PDB file of C-alpha atoms in Angstrom:
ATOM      1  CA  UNK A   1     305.441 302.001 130.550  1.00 63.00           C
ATOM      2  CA  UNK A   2     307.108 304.058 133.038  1.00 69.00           C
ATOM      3  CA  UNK A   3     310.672 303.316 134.143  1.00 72.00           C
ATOM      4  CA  UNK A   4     311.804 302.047 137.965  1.00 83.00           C
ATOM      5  CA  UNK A   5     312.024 304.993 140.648  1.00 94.00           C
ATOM      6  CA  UNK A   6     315.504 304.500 141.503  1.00 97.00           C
ATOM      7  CA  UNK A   7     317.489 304.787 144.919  1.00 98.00           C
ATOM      8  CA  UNK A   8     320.714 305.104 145.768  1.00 98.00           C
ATOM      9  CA  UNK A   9     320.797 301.974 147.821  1.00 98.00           C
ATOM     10  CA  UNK A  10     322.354 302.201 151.308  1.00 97.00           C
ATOM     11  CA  UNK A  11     322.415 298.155 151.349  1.00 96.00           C
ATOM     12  CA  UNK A  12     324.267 297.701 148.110  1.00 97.00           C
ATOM     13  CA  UNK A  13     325.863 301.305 147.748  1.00 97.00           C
ATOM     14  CA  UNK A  14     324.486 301.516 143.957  1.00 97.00           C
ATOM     15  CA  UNK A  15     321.774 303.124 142.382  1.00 98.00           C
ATOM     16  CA  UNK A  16     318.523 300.049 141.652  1.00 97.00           C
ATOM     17  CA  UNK A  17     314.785 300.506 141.356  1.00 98.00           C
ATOM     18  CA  UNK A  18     313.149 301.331 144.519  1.00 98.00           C
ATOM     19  CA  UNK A  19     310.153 299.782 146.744  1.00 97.00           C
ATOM     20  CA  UNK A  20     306.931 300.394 145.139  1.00 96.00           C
ATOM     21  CA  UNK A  21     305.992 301.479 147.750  1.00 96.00           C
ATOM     22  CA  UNK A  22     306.473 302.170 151.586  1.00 97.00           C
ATOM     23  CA  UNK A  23     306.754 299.131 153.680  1.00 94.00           C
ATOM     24  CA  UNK A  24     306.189 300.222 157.294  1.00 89.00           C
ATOM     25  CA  UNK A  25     303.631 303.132 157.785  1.00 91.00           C
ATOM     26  CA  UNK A  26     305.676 306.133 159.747  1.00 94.00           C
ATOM     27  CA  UNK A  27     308.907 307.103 159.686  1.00 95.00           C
ATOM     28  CA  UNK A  28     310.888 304.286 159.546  1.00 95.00           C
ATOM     29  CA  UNK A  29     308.755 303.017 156.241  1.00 96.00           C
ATOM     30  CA  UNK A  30     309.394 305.923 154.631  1.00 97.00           C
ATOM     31  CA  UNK A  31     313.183 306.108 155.239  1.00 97.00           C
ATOM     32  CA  UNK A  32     313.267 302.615 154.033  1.00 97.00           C
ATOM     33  CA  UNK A  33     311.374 303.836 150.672  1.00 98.00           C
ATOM     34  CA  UNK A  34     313.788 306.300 150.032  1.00 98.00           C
ATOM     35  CA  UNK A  35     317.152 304.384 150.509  1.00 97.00           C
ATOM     36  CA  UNK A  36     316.308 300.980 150.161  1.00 98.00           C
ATOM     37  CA  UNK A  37     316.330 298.831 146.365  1.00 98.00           C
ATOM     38  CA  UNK A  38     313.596 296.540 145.824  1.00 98.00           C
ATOM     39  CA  UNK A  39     316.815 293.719 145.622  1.00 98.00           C
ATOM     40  CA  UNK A  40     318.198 295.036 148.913  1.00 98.00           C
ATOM     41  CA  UNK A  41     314.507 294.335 150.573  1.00 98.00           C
ATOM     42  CA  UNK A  42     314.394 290.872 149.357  1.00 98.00           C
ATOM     43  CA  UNK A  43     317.479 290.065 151.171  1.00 97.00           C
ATOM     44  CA  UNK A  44     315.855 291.281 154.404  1.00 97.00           C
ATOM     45  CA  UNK A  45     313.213 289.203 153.786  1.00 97.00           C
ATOM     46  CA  UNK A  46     314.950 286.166 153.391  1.00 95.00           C
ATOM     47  CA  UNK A  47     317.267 287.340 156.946  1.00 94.00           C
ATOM     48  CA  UNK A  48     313.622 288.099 158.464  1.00 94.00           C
ATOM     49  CA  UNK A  49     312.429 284.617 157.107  1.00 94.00           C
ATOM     50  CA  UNK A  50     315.655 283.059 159.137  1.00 92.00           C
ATOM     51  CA  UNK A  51     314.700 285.573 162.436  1.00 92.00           C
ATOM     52  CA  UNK A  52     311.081 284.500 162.645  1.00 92.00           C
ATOM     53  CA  UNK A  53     312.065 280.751 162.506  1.00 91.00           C
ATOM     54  CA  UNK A  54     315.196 280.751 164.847  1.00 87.00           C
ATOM     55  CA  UNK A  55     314.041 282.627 167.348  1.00 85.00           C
ATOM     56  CA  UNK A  56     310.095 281.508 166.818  1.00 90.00           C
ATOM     57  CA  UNK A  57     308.380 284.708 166.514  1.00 89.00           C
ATOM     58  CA  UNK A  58     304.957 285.141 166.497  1.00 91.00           C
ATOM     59  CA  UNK A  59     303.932 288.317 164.655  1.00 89.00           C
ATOM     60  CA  UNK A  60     300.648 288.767 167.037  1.00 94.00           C
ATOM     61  CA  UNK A  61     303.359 289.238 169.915  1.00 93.00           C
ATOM     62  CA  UNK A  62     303.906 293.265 169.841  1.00 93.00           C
ATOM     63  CA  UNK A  63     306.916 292.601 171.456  1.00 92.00           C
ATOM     64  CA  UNK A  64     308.264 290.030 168.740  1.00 91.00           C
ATOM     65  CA  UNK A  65     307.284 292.897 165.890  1.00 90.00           C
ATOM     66  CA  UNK A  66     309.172 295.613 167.458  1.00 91.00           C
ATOM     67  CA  UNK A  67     312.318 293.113 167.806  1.00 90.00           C
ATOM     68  CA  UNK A  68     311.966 292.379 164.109  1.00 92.00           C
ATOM     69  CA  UNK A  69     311.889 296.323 163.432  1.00 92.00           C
ATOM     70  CA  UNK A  70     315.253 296.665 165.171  1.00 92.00           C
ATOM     71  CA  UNK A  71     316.530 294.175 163.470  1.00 93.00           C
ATOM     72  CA  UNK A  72     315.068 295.714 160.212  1.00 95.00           C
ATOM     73  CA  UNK A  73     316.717 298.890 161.337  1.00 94.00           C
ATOM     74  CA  UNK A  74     319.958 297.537 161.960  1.00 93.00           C
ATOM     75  CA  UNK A  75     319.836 295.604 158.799  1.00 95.00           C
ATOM     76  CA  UNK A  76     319.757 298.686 156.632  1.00 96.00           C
ATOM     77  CA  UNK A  77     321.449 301.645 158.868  1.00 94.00           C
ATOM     78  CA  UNK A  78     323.241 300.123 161.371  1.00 91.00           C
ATOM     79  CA  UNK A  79     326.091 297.398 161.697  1.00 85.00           C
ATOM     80  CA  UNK A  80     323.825 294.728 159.976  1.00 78.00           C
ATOM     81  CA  UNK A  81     321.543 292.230 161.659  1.00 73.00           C
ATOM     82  CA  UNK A  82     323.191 289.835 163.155  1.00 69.00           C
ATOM     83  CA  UNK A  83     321.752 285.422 163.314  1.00 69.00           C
ATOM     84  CA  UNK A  84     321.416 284.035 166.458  1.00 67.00           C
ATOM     85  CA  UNK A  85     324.323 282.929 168.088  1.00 67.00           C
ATOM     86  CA  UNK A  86     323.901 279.370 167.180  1.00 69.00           C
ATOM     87  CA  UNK A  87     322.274 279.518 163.867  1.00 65.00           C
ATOM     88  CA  UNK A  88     323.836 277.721 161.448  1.00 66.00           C
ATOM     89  CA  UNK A  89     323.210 277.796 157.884  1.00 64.00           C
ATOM     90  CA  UNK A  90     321.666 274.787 156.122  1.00 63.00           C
ATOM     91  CA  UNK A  91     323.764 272.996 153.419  1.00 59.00           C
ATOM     92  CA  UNK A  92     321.291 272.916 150.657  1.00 50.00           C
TER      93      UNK A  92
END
């Protein structure tokens, strides 16, 4: 059994087992692959999760895809994603 790749995570600022493997072709998938922990990409998916169902985005729209890369962007190497401006976290 092999052990983890590891990353020095730019989400969590520690070293944790990487992405198997990249999750966007291009750039952008591969810069995520090297600085990005497999733990740090599951909270993006649960922040994308909230994204696609606030603002109702249909992933055939190329438009809607390229606003969710931005925000995937952001999310890892910029100020953070930000929710809408009236999302409000459920109580449960």
């Amino acid at each position: 059994m092999t052990s983890p790749r590891l990353v020095s995570c730019v989400k969590l600022h520690k070293q944790a087992p990487g992405l198997d493997k990249p999750p966007f072709p291009g750039e952008l998938g591969k810069k995520l692959f090297d600085s990005v922990s497999a733990e740090a990409w599951e909270l993006w998916l649960e922040h994308q999760k909230m994204l696609m169902n606030e603002y109702r985005i249909d992933l055939s729209d190329k438009s809607a895809r390229q606003l969710l890369k931005q925000q995937c962007e952001q999310f890892f190497f910029g100020d953070g994603s930000k929710p809408p401006p009236d999302f409000v976290p459920s109580q449960g």
